[in-house]
Short mmCIF file of N, CA and C in Angstrom, two decimals:
data_model
loop_
_atom_site.label_atom_id
_atom_site.label_comp_id
_atom_site.label_asym_id
_atom_site.label_seq_id
_atom_site.Cartn_x
_atom_site.Cartn_y
_atom_site.Cartn_z
N MET T 1 151.69 -45.51 195.45
CA MET T 1 151.31 -46.43 194.40
C MET T 1 150.00 -45.95 193.79
N GLU T 2 149.99 -45.86 192.48
CA GLU T 2 148.77 -45.44 191.78
C GLU T 2 147.77 -46.59 191.78
N HIS T 3 146.50 -46.24 191.94
CA HIS T 3 145.46 -47.25 191.94
C HIS T 3 144.12 -46.62 191.57
N ILE T 4 143.15 -47.47 191.32
CA ILE T 4 141.78 -47.03 191.10
C ILE T 4 140.88 -47.96 191.89
N TYR T 5 139.89 -47.40 192.56
CA TYR T 5 138.94 -48.20 193.32
C TYR T 5 137.54 -47.85 192.85
N ILE T 6 136.75 -48.87 192.54
CA ILE T 6 135.36 -48.69 192.15
C ILE T 6 134.52 -49.51 193.13
N ASP T 7 133.65 -48.83 193.84
CA ASP T 7 132.84 -49.49 194.86
C ASP T 7 131.84 -50.44 194.21
N GLY T 8 131.48 -51.47 194.93
CA GLY T 8 130.51 -52.45 194.44
C GLY T 8 129.90 -53.21 195.59
N LYS T 9 128.96 -54.09 195.28
CA LYS T 9 128.23 -54.82 196.31
C LYS T 9 128.86 -56.17 196.64
N SER T 10 129.55 -56.77 195.71
CA SER T 10 130.16 -58.09 195.92
C SER T 10 131.60 -57.93 196.39
N PRO T 11 132.28 -59.02 196.72
CA PRO T 11 133.68 -58.94 197.17
C PRO T 11 134.57 -58.20 196.17
N VAL T 12 135.67 -57.70 196.66
CA VAL T 12 136.59 -56.90 195.85
C VAL T 12 137.41 -57.80 194.93
N LEU T 13 137.50 -57.41 193.66
CA LEU T 13 138.42 -58.03 192.72
C LEU T 13 139.68 -57.16 192.71
N ILE T 14 140.84 -57.77 192.92
CA ILE T 14 142.10 -57.03 192.87
C ILE T 14 142.75 -57.35 191.54
N LEU T 15 143.04 -56.30 190.76
CA LEU T 15 143.55 -56.46 189.40
C LEU T 15 145.04 -56.19 189.34
N PHE T 16 145.81 -57.14 188.81
CA PHE T 16 147.25 -57.00 188.60
C PHE T 16 147.51 -57.10 187.10
N HIS T 17 147.89 -55.99 186.49
CA HIS T 17 148.14 -55.96 185.05
C HIS T 17 149.45 -56.65 184.69
N GLY T 18 149.64 -56.92 183.43
CA GLY T 18 150.90 -57.46 182.92
C GLY T 18 151.88 -56.33 182.62
N THR T 19 153.07 -56.68 182.16
CA THR T 19 154.09 -55.69 181.83
C THR T 19 153.54 -54.68 180.83
N GLY T 20 153.68 -53.41 181.16
CA GLY T 20 153.23 -52.34 180.27
C GLY T 20 151.80 -51.89 180.52
N GLY T 21 151.07 -52.59 181.38
CA GLY T 21 149.70 -52.20 181.67
C GLY T 21 149.64 -51.12 182.74
N ASN T 22 148.43 -50.82 183.18
CA ASN T 22 148.26 -49.87 184.28
C ASN T 22 147.02 -50.25 185.08
N GLU T 23 146.68 -49.41 186.04
CA GLU T 23 145.58 -49.72 186.96
C GLU T 23 144.22 -49.83 186.27
N LYS T 24 144.11 -49.37 185.03
CA LYS T 24 142.84 -49.41 184.31
C LYS T 24 142.77 -50.52 183.26
N SER T 25 143.88 -51.21 183.02
CA SER T 25 143.98 -52.18 181.92
C SER T 25 142.94 -53.30 181.97
N LEU T 26 142.57 -53.75 183.14
CA LEU T 26 141.71 -54.92 183.26
C LEU T 26 140.29 -54.59 183.75
N LEU T 27 139.93 -53.32 183.75
CA LEU T 27 138.60 -52.93 184.26
C LEU T 27 137.47 -53.60 183.48
N SER T 28 137.56 -53.63 182.16
CA SER T 28 136.47 -54.22 181.37
C SER T 28 136.38 -55.73 181.61
N VAL T 29 137.52 -56.39 181.78
CA VAL T 29 137.52 -57.83 182.08
C VAL T 29 136.86 -58.08 183.44
N ALA T 30 137.20 -57.25 184.42
CA ALA T 30 136.63 -57.40 185.76
C ALA T 30 135.11 -57.25 185.72
N ARG T 31 134.62 -56.28 184.98
CA ARG T 31 133.17 -56.07 184.87
C ARG T 31 132.48 -57.25 184.17
N GLU T 32 133.16 -57.82 183.18
CA GLU T 32 132.61 -59.00 182.49
C GLU T 32 132.51 -60.19 183.45
N LEU T 33 133.56 -60.39 184.24
CA LEU T 33 133.60 -61.54 185.15
C LEU T 33 132.64 -61.42 186.33
N SER T 34 132.55 -60.21 186.87
CA SER T 34 131.74 -60.03 188.08
C SER T 34 131.18 -58.60 188.11
N PRO T 35 130.07 -58.36 187.43
CA PRO T 35 129.54 -57.00 187.26
C PRO T 35 129.27 -56.23 188.55
N ASN T 36 128.99 -56.94 189.65
CA ASN T 36 128.64 -56.25 190.89
C ASN T 36 129.78 -56.11 191.89
N SER T 37 130.94 -56.63 191.54
CA SER T 37 132.08 -56.59 192.47
C SER T 37 132.68 -55.20 192.58
N ALA T 38 133.22 -54.92 193.76
CA ALA T 38 134.09 -53.76 193.91
C ALA T 38 135.39 -54.11 193.19
N ILE T 39 136.10 -53.09 192.69
CA ILE T 39 137.32 -53.33 191.91
C ILE T 39 138.44 -52.47 192.45
N LEU T 40 139.61 -53.08 192.63
CA LEU T 40 140.82 -52.37 193.00
C LEU T 40 141.88 -52.70 191.96
N GLY T 41 142.20 -51.73 191.13
CA GLY T 41 143.25 -51.88 190.11
C GLY T 41 144.50 -51.18 190.60
N ILE T 42 145.62 -51.89 190.60
CA ILE T 42 146.88 -51.37 191.15
C ILE T 42 147.91 -51.28 190.03
N ARG T 43 148.62 -50.14 189.96
CA ARG T 43 149.69 -49.97 188.98
C ARG T 43 151.02 -50.40 189.58
N GLY T 44 151.74 -51.25 188.86
CA GLY T 44 153.08 -51.64 189.29
C GLY T 44 153.98 -50.40 189.32
N ASN T 45 154.83 -50.30 190.34
CA ASN T 45 155.65 -49.10 190.49
C ASN T 45 157.10 -49.29 190.07
N VAL T 46 157.39 -50.34 189.31
CA VAL T 46 158.72 -50.55 188.74
C VAL T 46 158.62 -50.24 187.26
N SER T 47 159.57 -49.49 186.74
CA SER T 47 159.59 -49.16 185.32
C SER T 47 160.68 -49.96 184.61
N GLU T 48 160.29 -50.64 183.55
CA GLU T 48 161.25 -51.37 182.71
C GLU T 48 161.10 -50.85 181.29
N ASN T 49 162.08 -50.07 180.85
CA ASN T 49 162.01 -49.46 179.52
C ASN T 49 160.72 -48.66 179.33
N GLY T 50 160.30 -47.97 180.38
CA GLY T 50 159.10 -47.15 180.34
C GLY T 50 157.79 -47.90 180.53
N MET T 51 157.86 -49.21 180.79
CA MET T 51 156.66 -50.02 180.98
C MET T 51 156.51 -50.37 182.46
N ASN T 52 155.26 -50.31 182.95
CA ASN T 52 154.97 -50.62 184.35
C ASN T 52 155.10 -52.11 184.61
N ARG T 53 155.70 -52.44 185.77
CA ARG T 53 155.82 -53.82 186.25
C ARG T 53 155.69 -53.78 187.78
N TYR T 54 155.58 -54.96 188.39
CA TYR T 54 155.49 -55.05 189.85
C TYR T 54 156.83 -55.37 190.49
N PHE T 55 157.78 -55.89 189.73
CA PHE T 55 159.10 -56.22 190.27
C PHE T 55 160.10 -56.22 189.11
N ARG T 56 161.36 -56.18 189.43
CA ARG T 56 162.42 -56.10 188.42
C ARG T 56 162.73 -57.48 187.83
N ARG T 57 163.27 -57.44 186.61
CA ARG T 57 163.80 -58.63 185.97
C ARG T 57 165.28 -58.40 185.70
N LEU T 58 166.05 -59.46 185.71
CA LEU T 58 167.46 -59.37 185.36
C LEU T 58 167.62 -59.48 183.85
N SER T 59 166.76 -60.25 183.22
CA SER T 59 166.68 -60.38 181.76
C SER T 59 165.33 -61.01 181.44
N GLU T 60 165.03 -61.18 180.16
CA GLU T 60 163.76 -61.75 179.75
C GLU T 60 163.55 -63.11 180.42
N GLY T 61 162.49 -63.24 181.22
CA GLY T 61 162.17 -64.49 181.87
C GLY T 61 162.98 -64.80 183.13
N VAL T 62 163.88 -63.87 183.52
CA VAL T 62 164.71 -64.09 184.72
C VAL T 62 164.36 -63.01 185.74
N PHE T 63 163.61 -63.39 186.76
CA PHE T 63 163.17 -62.44 187.77
C PHE T 63 164.28 -62.11 188.74
N ASP T 64 164.30 -60.88 189.21
CA ASP T 64 165.21 -60.47 190.27
C ASP T 64 164.57 -60.93 191.57
N GLU T 65 164.96 -62.10 192.05
CA GLU T 65 164.29 -62.71 193.21
C GLU T 65 164.42 -61.85 194.47
N GLU T 66 165.53 -61.17 194.64
CA GLU T 66 165.69 -60.29 195.81
C GLU T 66 164.67 -59.16 195.75
N ASP T 67 164.50 -58.55 194.58
CA ASP T 67 163.52 -57.47 194.41
C ASP T 67 162.10 -58.00 194.59
N LEU T 68 161.83 -59.20 194.10
CA LEU T 68 160.51 -59.81 194.25
C LEU T 68 160.17 -60.02 195.71
N ARG T 69 161.11 -60.52 196.50
CA ARG T 69 160.88 -60.69 197.95
C ARG T 69 160.66 -59.33 198.62
N PHE T 70 161.44 -58.33 198.21
CA PHE T 70 161.32 -57.00 198.79
C PHE T 70 159.93 -56.40 198.56
N ARG T 71 159.43 -56.52 197.35
CA ARG T 71 158.15 -55.91 197.01
C ARG T 71 156.99 -56.74 197.50
#
């Protein structure tokens, strides 16, 4: 799984991007919210039409619940 880790003095913020994002998508938001926190940005490893996700969907708004439990 692709990820990025930035060390910091405060507790770790774990970043989960939306569909089509990546491990770097929310870095600026994290710094705004908590400038001294360590940051762990994780890239979803499911591809949907070339876009990163964390789990599969059966259709728009319909999650593949079996895949969600698996991941």
